[in-house]
Protein backbone atom coordinates (compact mmCIF):
# COMPACT_ATOMS: atom_id res chain seq x y z
CA UNK A 1 160.55 183.85 111.50
CA UNK A 2 161.39 184.00 115.16
CA UNK A 3 164.69 184.24 116.96
CA UNK A 4 164.08 180.76 118.33
CA UNK A 5 163.63 179.34 114.82
CA UNK A 6 166.93 180.78 113.58
CA UNK A 7 168.71 179.56 116.69
CA UNK A 8 167.25 176.05 116.22
CA UNK A 9 168.32 176.03 112.56
CA UNK A 10 171.83 177.30 113.31
CA UNK A 11 172.26 174.75 116.14
CA UNK A 12 171.09 171.92 113.86
CA UNK A 13 173.64 172.97 111.24
CA UNK A 14 176.45 173.47 113.77
CA UNK A 15 175.81 170.02 115.25
CA UNK A 16 176.28 168.54 111.77
CA UNK A 17 179.72 170.19 111.60
CA UNK A 18 178.91 173.21 109.45
CA UNK A 19 180.20 176.59 110.74
CA UNK A 20 177.35 179.11 111.06
CA UNK A 21 177.40 182.86 111.57
CA UNK A 22 175.00 185.66 110.74
CA UNK A 23 172.33 187.92 112.14
CA UNK A 24 168.60 188.21 112.58
CA UNK A 25 166.24 191.05 113.39
CA UNK A 26 164.06 191.11 116.46
CA UNK A 27 161.13 193.26 117.53
CA UNK A 28 161.72 195.65 120.40
CA UNK A 29 158.64 196.16 122.56
CA UNK A 30 157.92 198.58 125.35
CA UNK A 31 154.71 198.39 127.36
CA UNK A 32 153.30 195.83 124.92
CA UNK A 33 153.87 198.12 121.94
CA UNK A 34 156.45 197.62 119.18
CA UNK A 35 158.87 200.54 119.19
CA UNK A 36 161.42 199.23 116.73
CA UNK A 37 163.76 196.45 115.71
CA UNK A 38 167.22 195.33 116.79
CA UNK A 39 169.82 193.49 114.75
CA UNK A 40 171.30 190.57 116.70
CA UNK A 41 174.33 188.54 115.61
CA UNK A 42 174.45 184.81 116.25
CA UNK A 43 177.46 185.52 118.48
CA UNK A 44 175.17 187.61 120.72
CA UNK A 45 176.00 191.21 119.80
CA UNK A 46 172.97 193.49 119.56
CA UNK A 47 172.21 197.01 118.38
CA UNK A 48 169.31 199.09 117.10
CA UNK A 49 168.14 198.63 113.52
CA UNK A 50 165.26 201.10 113.81
CA UNK A 51 163.11 202.98 116.28
CA UNK A 52 159.83 204.88 116.06
CA UNK A 53 160.36 208.57 115.46
CA UNK A 54 164.04 208.67 116.39
CA UNK A 55 166.26 211.09 114.51
CA UNK A 56 169.39 210.15 112.59
CA UNK A 57 172.80 211.26 113.89
CA UNK A 58 173.91 214.76 112.78
CA UNK A 59 175.06 214.80 109.18
CA UNK A 60 173.35 211.49 108.32
CA UNK A 61 170.37 211.28 105.96
CA UNK A 62 167.10 210.04 107.39
CA UNK A 63 166.18 206.54 106.24
CA UNK A 64 162.59 205.79 107.12
CA UNK A 65 160.23 202.86 106.62
CA UNK A 66 156.78 203.92 107.79
CA UNK A 67 157.11 205.20 111.34
CA UNK A 68 160.55 203.63 111.84
CA UNK A 69 163.82 205.51 111.41
CA UNK A 70 166.67 203.20 110.43
CA UNK A 71 169.99 203.43 112.32
CA UNK A 72 172.31 202.60 109.40
CA UNK A 73 175.50 203.05 111.42
CA UNK A 74 174.44 200.56 114.09
CA UNK A 75 173.15 198.09 111.49
CA UNK A 76 176.33 198.23 109.40
CA UNK A 77 178.63 197.90 112.44
CA UNK A 78 176.96 194.57 113.29
CA UNK A 79 175.94 193.09 109.93
CA UNK A 80 178.88 193.96 107.67
CA UNK A 81 181.66 192.16 109.61
CA UNK A 82 179.54 188.97 109.62
CA UNK A 83 178.95 189.20 105.86
CA UNK A 84 182.57 190.04 105.10
CA UNK A 85 183.74 186.97 107.00
CA UNK A 86 181.18 184.78 105.21
CA UNK A 87 182.13 186.30 101.86
CA UNK A 88 185.86 185.70 102.29
CA UNK A 89 187.38 182.92 100.22
CA UNK A 90 188.61 180.79 103.13
CA UNK A 91 188.33 177.06 102.41
CA UNK A 92 185.41 174.86 103.49
CA UNK A 93 181.65 175.18 103.54
CA UNK A 94 179.94 177.63 105.88
CA UNK A 95 176.47 179.05 106.41
CA UNK A 96 175.58 182.70 106.74
CA UNK A 97 172.20 183.59 108.28
CA UNK A 98 170.71 186.83 106.93
CA UNK A 99 167.36 187.88 108.40
CA UNK A 100 166.43 189.79 106.49
CA UNK A 101 167.09 191.38 103.13
CA UNK A 102 164.29 193.92 103.49
CA UNK A 103 163.48 197.61 103.04
CA UNK A 104 165.30 198.78 106.17
CA UNK A 105 168.49 196.86 105.42
CA UNK A 106 168.49 197.93 101.75
CA UNK A 107 169.17 201.57 102.67
CA UNK A 108 172.78 200.38 103.15
CA UNK A 109 174.80 200.23 99.92
CA UNK A 110 177.68 198.39 101.66
CA UNK A 111 175.12 195.77 102.83
CA UNK A 112 173.86 195.30 99.25
CA UNK A 113 177.44 194.83 98.01
CA UNK A 114 178.26 192.42 100.86
CA UNK A 115 175.16 190.29 100.19
CA UNK A 116 176.08 190.04 96.49
CA UNK A 117 179.66 189.10 97.41
CA UNK A 118 178.46 186.47 99.89
CA UNK A 119 176.05 184.99 97.33
CA UNK A 120 178.90 184.56 94.86
CA UNK A 121 181.42 183.07 97.33
CA UNK A 122 182.08 179.37 96.70
CA UNK A 123 181.37 177.21 99.76
CA UNK A 124 179.15 179.81 101.45
CA UNK A 125 175.48 178.97 101.76
CA UNK A 126 173.02 181.66 102.83
CA UNK A 127 170.03 180.86 105.00
CA UNK A 128 168.12 184.09 104.58
CA UNK A 129 164.74 185.71 104.52
CA UNK A 130 163.30 187.96 101.85
CA UNK A 131 159.91 189.66 101.94
CA UNK A 132 156.87 188.39 100.06
CA UNK A 133 156.48 190.52 96.91
CA UNK A 134 154.01 193.38 97.36
CA UNK A 135 154.02 196.91 96.09
CA UNK A 136 157.13 198.23 94.37
CA UNK A 137 159.71 195.43 93.81
CA UNK A 138 163.00 195.69 95.73
CA UNK A 139 165.82 195.23 93.19
CA UNK A 140 168.17 193.08 95.31
CA UNK A 141 165.28 190.95 96.61
CA UNK A 142 164.13 190.20 93.07
CA UNK A 143 167.72 189.53 92.00
CA UNK A 144 168.01 186.96 94.82
CA UNK A 145 164.57 185.45 94.15
CA UNK A 146 165.38 184.79 90.47
CA UNK A 147 168.90 183.31 90.89
CA UNK A 148 169.32 179.74 89.63
CA UNK A 149 171.27 178.76 92.74
CA UNK A 150 168.61 180.00 95.20
CA UNK A 151 165.72 177.94 96.52
CA UNK A 152 162.84 180.06 97.83
CA UNK A 153 160.44 178.47 100.30
CA UNK A 154 157.28 180.07 101.60
CA UNK A 155 157.52 179.77 105.38
CA UNK A 156 154.45 180.30 107.56
CA UNK A 157 153.71 179.87 111.25
CA UNK A 158 151.93 176.63 110.35
CA UNK A 159 154.75 175.03 108.35
CA UNK A 160 157.96 176.54 109.76
CA UNK A 161 158.76 173.71 112.18
CA UNK A 162 157.99 171.02 109.60
CA UNK A 163 160.23 172.78 107.07
CA UNK A 164 163.22 172.97 109.41
CA UNK A 165 164.63 169.49 108.56
CA UNK A 166 164.16 170.17 104.82
CA UNK A 167 165.89 173.52 105.10
CA UNK A 168 168.78 172.04 107.10
CA UNK A 169 169.18 169.23 104.52
CA UNK A 170 169.03 171.74 101.67
CA UNK A 171 171.71 173.93 103.28
CA UNK A 172 173.90 170.89 103.99
CA UNK A 173 173.68 169.88 100.34
CA UNK A 174 175.22 173.21 99.35
CA UNK A 175 172.32 175.21 97.95
CA UNK A 176 172.27 178.94 98.61
């Protein structure tokens, strides 16, 4: 899903009075070529999620997905505060956007714990993306996919705009 789609969805929810926070990932291109991904919070903060062939900081293990090296420190500095706020037990309903729960993000154990905490927080609804199953299953993704309180929709370029009102209504009704 695109940045524009998540912004449209979060604006639709905010306009209906539901507080929304979260993050999405965005391609980084240079000279027409994808060189990595950034994590961007809905409040506008941005940092690298991964880059082609970069090296991890000294003393950090290398986390790699294909040609991309994941910057766990940058990712966690942006994503974890958003999830911790969403996963706190403050009163009222709120929405947390998580794009995505994928291979790169799952290198972070604190992220996995924060997603589980957010999923189990009363009043917090997650509008998130998980990858289509292929290859070796990702444990947290399958855990999310099989939860009774999760509705999984297959979103494509063809149906994403038509699904937006359904997704907004679903989130407003309190499903995760």
